[in-house]
C-alpha cells in the first residue's frame, strides 16, 4: 500500500481512499488494482498485461492511451544510475506519466500548483497517473527495484523537460 506524505504540512496518509482523495485535489489519480486471475510478479510481460487487461483497457479509454508495456529495473540493470539521474530532478512531460506497480517500490514527488510538495511511495498494486505538465521527480527506494506497467498516449511525448528549480534538492 502506498504512503503519502504532504511535506509542508508534515502529514502522512496510509489509507488508500484518503490517499486517492488527497491526490485528486491536485489532479493526480491513485487507484488500487487487483489482477483478474493470480499472476506472479515475475511472469512474462504479456501475462502481466493480460491479468490487468480490464483495468488497462478502461484507462486507455479514459485517458487516450494507445500502448502499454512493462518496465523492469533492478540493481543489476546496466546504466541504472544514469537512467535515474534523468528523472530525479524536477521535470514535466507533454503526456501523462502512468505507472501501475507490479513489484518493488518507487518514490514520486509532486510539486503542486499551490506550492505543496507531495511525496508518494508506491508499491505492488498501486496505480498512479501524473497528468501532463505536472511538476514531479522520481526515485527508486532502497531495494532499487521496480517493475511496472506503463501506459502511453504517444511515447515521443514522454521526454523530461527540466525546471532546474532545485526544489528537488530540498526534500
Ligand atoms: Fe517523469
PDB file of N, CA, C and O in Angstrom, residues 80-119:
ATOM      1  N   UNK A  80      21.881   1.992 -14.630  1.00  0.00           N
ATOM      2  CA  UNK A  80      20.760   2.367 -13.749  1.00  0.00           C
ATOM      3  C   UNK A  80      20.901   3.799 -13.210  1.00  0.00           C
ATOM      4  O   UNK A  80      19.948   4.577 -13.241  1.00  0.00           O
ATOM      5  N   UNK A  81      22.093   4.149 -12.732  1.00  0.00           N
ATOM      6  CA  UNK A  81      22.261   5.481 -12.139  1.00  0.00           C
ATOM      7  C   UNK A  81      22.089   6.589 -13.179  1.00  0.00           C
ATOM      8  O   UNK A  81      21.502   7.635 -12.894  1.00  0.00           O
ATOM      9  N   UNK A  82      22.558   6.349 -14.401  1.00  0.00           N
ATOM     10  CA  UNK A  82      22.380   7.328 -15.475  1.00  0.00           C
ATOM     11  C   UNK A  82      20.896   7.493 -15.782  1.00  0.00           C
ATOM     12  O   UNK A  82      20.405   8.610 -15.982  1.00  0.00           O
ATOM     13  N   UNK A  83      20.187   6.370 -15.796  1.00  0.00           N
ATOM     14  CA  UNK A  83      18.754   6.402 -16.067  1.00  0.00           C
ATOM     15  C   UNK A  83      18.030   7.189 -14.968  1.00  0.00           C
ATOM     16  O   UNK A  83      17.196   8.058 -15.238  1.00  0.00           O
ATOM     17  N   UNK A  84      18.386   6.888 -13.708  1.00  0.00           N
ATOM     18  CA  UNK A  84      17.723   7.562 -12.587  1.00  0.00           C
ATOM     19  C   UNK A  84      18.008   9.058 -12.589  1.00  0.00           C
ATOM     20  O   UNK A  84      17.140   9.864 -12.246  1.00  0.00           O
ATOM     21  N   UNK A  85      19.219   9.421 -12.994  1.00  0.00           N
ATOM     22  CA  UNK A  85      19.614  10.834 -12.981  1.00  0.00           C
ATOM     23  C   UNK A  85      18.750  11.669 -13.933  1.00  0.00           C
ATOM     24  O   UNK A  85      18.646  12.886 -13.784  1.00  0.00           O
ATOM     25  N   UNK A  86      18.114  11.011 -14.905  1.00  0.00           N
ATOM     26  CA  UNK A  86      17.233  11.732 -15.835  1.00  0.00           C
ATOM     27  C   UNK A  86      15.927  12.138 -15.167  1.00  0.00           C
ATOM     28  O   UNK A  86      15.278  13.086 -15.587  1.00  0.00           O
ATOM     29  N   UNK A  87      15.534  11.366 -14.166  1.00  0.00           N
ATOM     30  CA  UNK A  87      14.186  11.541 -13.633  1.00  0.00           C
ATOM     31  C   UNK A  87      14.138  12.009 -12.186  1.00  0.00           C
ATOM     32  O   UNK A  87      13.064  12.274 -11.661  1.00  0.00           O
ATOM     33  N   UNK A  88      15.314  12.114 -11.531  1.00  0.00           N
ATOM     34  CA  UNK A  88      15.271  12.507 -10.121  1.00  0.00           C
ATOM     35  C   UNK A  88      15.405  14.015  -9.904  1.00  0.00           C
ATOM     36  O   UNK A  88      15.560  14.469  -8.784  1.00  0.00           O
ATOM     37  N   UNK A  89      15.337  14.780 -11.017  1.00  0.00           N
ATOM     38  CA  UNK A  89      15.289  16.242 -10.918  1.00  0.00           C
ATOM     39  C   UNK A  89      13.906  16.695 -11.379  1.00  0.00           C
ATOM     40  O   UNK A  89      13.290  16.044 -12.231  1.00  0.00           O
ATOM     41  N   UNK A  90      13.462  17.821 -10.832  1.00  0.00           N
ATOM     42  CA  UNK A  90      12.105  18.275 -11.157  1.00  0.00           C
ATOM     43  C   UNK A  90      11.939  18.460 -12.664  1.00  0.00           C
ATOM     44  O   UNK A  90      12.751  19.106 -13.312  1.00  0.00           O
ATOM     45  N   UNK A  91      10.850  17.888 -13.189  1.00  0.00           N
ATOM     46  CA  UNK A  91      10.582  17.950 -14.629  1.00  0.00           C
ATOM     47  C   UNK A  91       9.088  17.775 -14.883  1.00  0.00           C
ATOM     48  O   UNK A  91       8.328  17.472 -13.968  1.00  0.00           O
ATOM     49  N   UNK A  92       8.721  17.966 -16.140  1.00  0.00           N
ATOM     50  CA  UNK A  92       7.351  17.628 -16.558  1.00  0.00           C
ATOM     51  C   UNK A  92       7.432  16.989 -17.932  1.00  0.00           C
ATOM     52  O   UNK A  92       8.473  17.008 -18.581  1.00  0.00           O
ATOM     53  N   UNK A  93       6.298  16.398 -18.350  1.00  0.00           N
ATOM     54  CA  UNK A  93       6.226  15.769 -19.669  1.00  0.00           C
ATOM     55  C   UNK A  93       5.049  16.349 -20.434  1.00  0.00           C
ATOM     56  O   UNK A  93       4.124  16.913 -19.843  1.00  0.00           O
ATOM     57  N   UNK A  94       5.099  16.160 -21.761  1.00  0.00           N
ATOM     58  CA  UNK A  94       3.978  16.582 -22.606  1.00  0.00           C
ATOM     59  C   UNK A  94       2.873  15.534 -22.625  1.00  0.00           C
ATOM     60  O   UNK A  94       1.879  15.689 -23.315  1.00  0.00           O
ATOM     61  N   UNK A  95       3.075  14.437 -21.916  1.00  0.00           N
ATOM     62  CA  UNK A  95       1.993  13.464 -21.785  1.00  0.00           C
ATOM     63  C   UNK A  95       1.961  12.923 -20.367  1.00  0.00           C
ATOM     64  O   UNK A  95       2.891  13.152 -19.580  1.00  0.00           O
ATOM     65  N   UNK A  96       0.856  12.257 -20.027  1.00  0.00           N
ATOM     66  CA  UNK A  96       0.694  11.743 -18.671  1.00  0.00           C
ATOM     67  C   UNK A  96       1.773  10.707 -18.361  1.00  0.00           C
ATOM     68  O   UNK A  96       2.220   9.985 -19.259  1.00  0.00           O
ATOM     69  N   UNK A  97       2.148  10.632 -17.090  1.00  0.00           N
ATOM     70  CA  UNK A  97       3.037   9.561 -16.637  1.00  0.00           C
ATOM     71  C   UNK A  97       2.160   8.597 -15.841  1.00  0.00           C
ATOM     72  O   UNK A  97       1.646   8.953 -14.777  1.00  0.00           O
ATOM     73  N   UNK A  98       1.955   7.400 -16.382  1.00  0.00           N
ATOM     74  CA  UNK A  98       1.046   6.440 -15.765  1.00  0.00           C
ATOM     75  C   UNK A  98       1.828   5.180 -15.418  1.00  0.00           C
ATOM     76  O   UNK A  98       2.482   4.599 -16.287  1.00  0.00           O
ATOM     77  N   UNK A  99       1.767   4.788 -14.147  1.00  0.00           N
ATOM     78  CA  UNK A  99       2.511   3.612 -13.708  1.00  0.00           C
ATOM     79  C   UNK A  99       1.627   2.755 -12.819  1.00  0.00           C
ATOM     80  O   UNK A  99       1.008   3.266 -11.888  1.00  0.00           O
ATOM     81  N   UNK A 100       1.605   1.460 -13.125  1.00  0.00           N
ATOM     82  CA  UNK A 100       0.979   0.508 -12.212  1.00  0.00           C
ATOM     83  C   UNK A 100       2.082  -0.422 -11.726  1.00  0.00           C
ATOM     84  O   UNK A 100       2.752  -1.086 -12.528  1.00  0.00           O
ATOM     85  N   UNK A 101       2.266  -0.487 -10.417  1.00  0.00           N
ATOM     86  CA  UNK A 101       3.425  -1.175  -9.873  1.00  0.00           C
ATOM     87  C   UNK A 101       3.141  -2.676  -9.688  1.00  0.00           C
ATOM     88  O   UNK A 101       2.154  -3.060  -9.045  1.00  0.00           O
ATOM     89  N   UNK A 102       4.044  -3.473 -10.251  1.00  0.00           N
ATOM     90  CA  UNK A 102       3.946  -4.943 -10.162  1.00  0.00           C
ATOM     91  C   UNK A 102       4.824  -5.464  -9.024  1.00  0.00           C
ATOM     92  O   UNK A 102       4.452  -6.379  -8.301  1.00  0.00           O
ATOM     93  N   UNK A 103       6.019  -4.902  -8.900  1.00  0.00           N
ATOM     94  CA  UNK A 103       6.969  -5.340  -7.870  1.00  0.00           C
ATOM     95  C   UNK A 103       7.914  -4.190  -7.560  1.00  0.00           C
ATOM     96  O   UNK A 103       8.082  -3.283  -8.372  1.00  0.00           O
ATOM     97  N   UNK A 104       8.546  -4.269  -6.391  1.00  0.00           N
ATOM     98  CA  UNK A 104       9.484  -3.226  -5.989  1.00  0.00           C
ATOM     99  C   UNK A 104       8.751  -1.989  -5.491  1.00  0.00           C
ATOM    100  O   UNK A 104       7.572  -2.054  -5.114  1.00  0.00           O
ATOM    101  N   UNK A 105       9.459  -0.863  -5.517  1.00  0.00           N
ATOM    102  CA  UNK A 105       8.924   0.392  -4.966  1.00  0.00           C
ATOM    103  C   UNK A 105       9.359   1.568  -5.824  1.00  0.00           C
ATOM    104  O   UNK A 105      10.376   1.492  -6.524  1.00  0.00           O
ATOM    105  N   UNK A 106       8.632   2.656  -5.710  1.00  0.00           N
ATOM    106  CA  UNK A 106       9.027   3.894  -6.379  1.00  0.00           C
ATOM    107  C   UNK A 106       8.622   5.069  -5.516  1.00  0.00           C
ATOM    108  O   UNK A 106       7.670   4.994  -4.721  1.00  0.00           O
ATOM    109  N   UNK A 107       9.377   6.159  -5.642  1.00  0.00           N
ATOM    110  CA  UNK A 107       9.106   7.350  -4.835  1.00  0.00           C
ATOM    111  C   UNK A 107       8.882   8.535  -5.777  1.00  0.00           C
ATOM    112  O   UNK A 107       9.824   8.988  -6.434  1.00  0.00           O
ATOM    113  N   UNK A 108       7.635   8.973  -5.863  1.00  0.00           N
ATOM    114  CA  UNK A 108       7.296  10.142  -6.667  1.00  0.00           C
ATOM    115  C   UNK A 108       7.210  11.365  -5.764  1.00  0.00           C
ATOM    116  O   UNK A 108       6.649  11.287  -4.665  1.00  0.00           O
ATOM    117  N   UNK A 109       7.748  12.476  -6.220  1.00  0.00           N
ATOM    118  CA  UNK A 109       7.477  13.766  -5.595  1.00  0.00           C
ATOM    119  C   UNK A 109       6.677  14.591  -6.587  1.00  0.00           C
ATOM    120  O   UNK A 109       7.031  14.638  -7.770  1.00  0.00           O
ATOM    121  N   UNK A 110       5.617  15.207  -6.103  1.00  0.00           N
ATOM    122  CA  UNK A 110       4.764  16.054  -6.932  1.00  0.00           C
ATOM    123  C   UNK A 110       4.873  17.474  -6.383  1.00  0.00           C
ATOM    124  O   UNK A 110       4.644  17.688  -5.183  1.00  0.00           O
ATOM    125  N   UNK A 111       5.203  18.424  -7.240  1.00  0.00           N
ATOM    126  CA  UNK A 111       5.252  19.837  -6.825  1.00  0.00           C
ATOM    127  C   UNK A 111       3.951  20.470  -7.323  1.00  0.00           C
ATOM    128  O   UNK A 111       3.821  20.796  -8.502  1.00  0.00           O
ATOM    129  N   UNK A 112       2.992  20.600  -6.427  1.00  0.00           N
ATOM    130  CA  UNK A 112       1.645  21.030  -6.805  1.00  0.00           C
ATOM    131  C   UNK A 112       1.622  22.520  -7.152  1.00  0.00           C
ATOM    132  O   UNK A 112       2.519  23.277  -6.761  1.00  0.00           O
ATOM    133  N   UNK A 113       0.565  22.915  -7.856  1.00  0.00           N
ATOM    134  CA  UNK A 113       0.473  24.315  -8.296  1.00  0.00           C
ATOM    135  C   UNK A 113       0.296  25.273  -7.114  1.00  0.00           C
ATOM    136  O   UNK A 113       0.586  26.455  -7.228  1.00  0.00           O
ATOM    137  N   UNK A 114      -0.177  24.755  -5.959  1.00  0.00           N
ATOM    138  CA  UNK A 114      -0.304  25.628  -4.776  1.00  0.00           C
ATOM    139  C   UNK A 114       0.989  25.688  -3.971  1.00  0.00           C
ATOM    140  O   UNK A 114       1.017  26.232  -2.874  1.00  0.00           O
ATOM    141  N   UNK A 115       2.039  25.068  -4.489  1.00  0.00           N
ATOM    142  CA  UNK A 115       3.335  25.121  -3.820  1.00  0.00           C
ATOM    143  C   UNK A 115       3.629  23.921  -2.941  1.00  0.00           C
ATOM    144  O   UNK A 115       4.769  23.715  -2.533  1.00  0.00           O
ATOM    145  N   UNK A 116       2.593  23.132  -2.615  1.00  0.00           N
ATOM    146  CA  UNK A 116       2.810  21.955  -1.763  1.00  0.00           C
ATOM    147  C   UNK A 116       3.679  20.933  -2.491  1.00  0.00           C
ATOM    148  O   UNK A 116       3.635  20.827  -3.714  1.00  0.00           O
ATOM    149  N   UNK A 117       4.476  20.221  -1.706  1.00  0.00           N
ATOM    150  CA  UNK A 117       5.225  19.091  -2.274  1.00  0.00           C
ATOM    151  C   UNK A 117       4.696  17.812  -1.630  1.00  0.00           C
ATOM    152  O   UNK A 117       4.671  17.671  -0.405  1.00  0.00           O
ATOM    153  N   UNK A 118       4.219  16.906  -2.493  1.00  0.00           N
ATOM    154  CA  UNK A 118       3.658  15.646  -2.031  1.00  0.00           C
ATOM    155  C   UNK A 118       4.631  14.536  -2.372  1.00  0.00           C
ATOM    156  O   UNK A 118       5.133  14.472  -3.496  1.00  0.00           O
ATOM    157  N   UNK A 119       4.881  13.685  -1.397  1.00  0.00           N
ATOM    158  CA  UNK A 119       5.757  12.536  -1.641  1.00  0.00           C
ATOM    159  C   UNK A 119       4.908  11.274  -1.550  1.00  0.00           C
ATOM    160  O   UNK A 119       4.241  11.049  -0.535  1.00  0.00           O
TER     161      UNK A 119
END
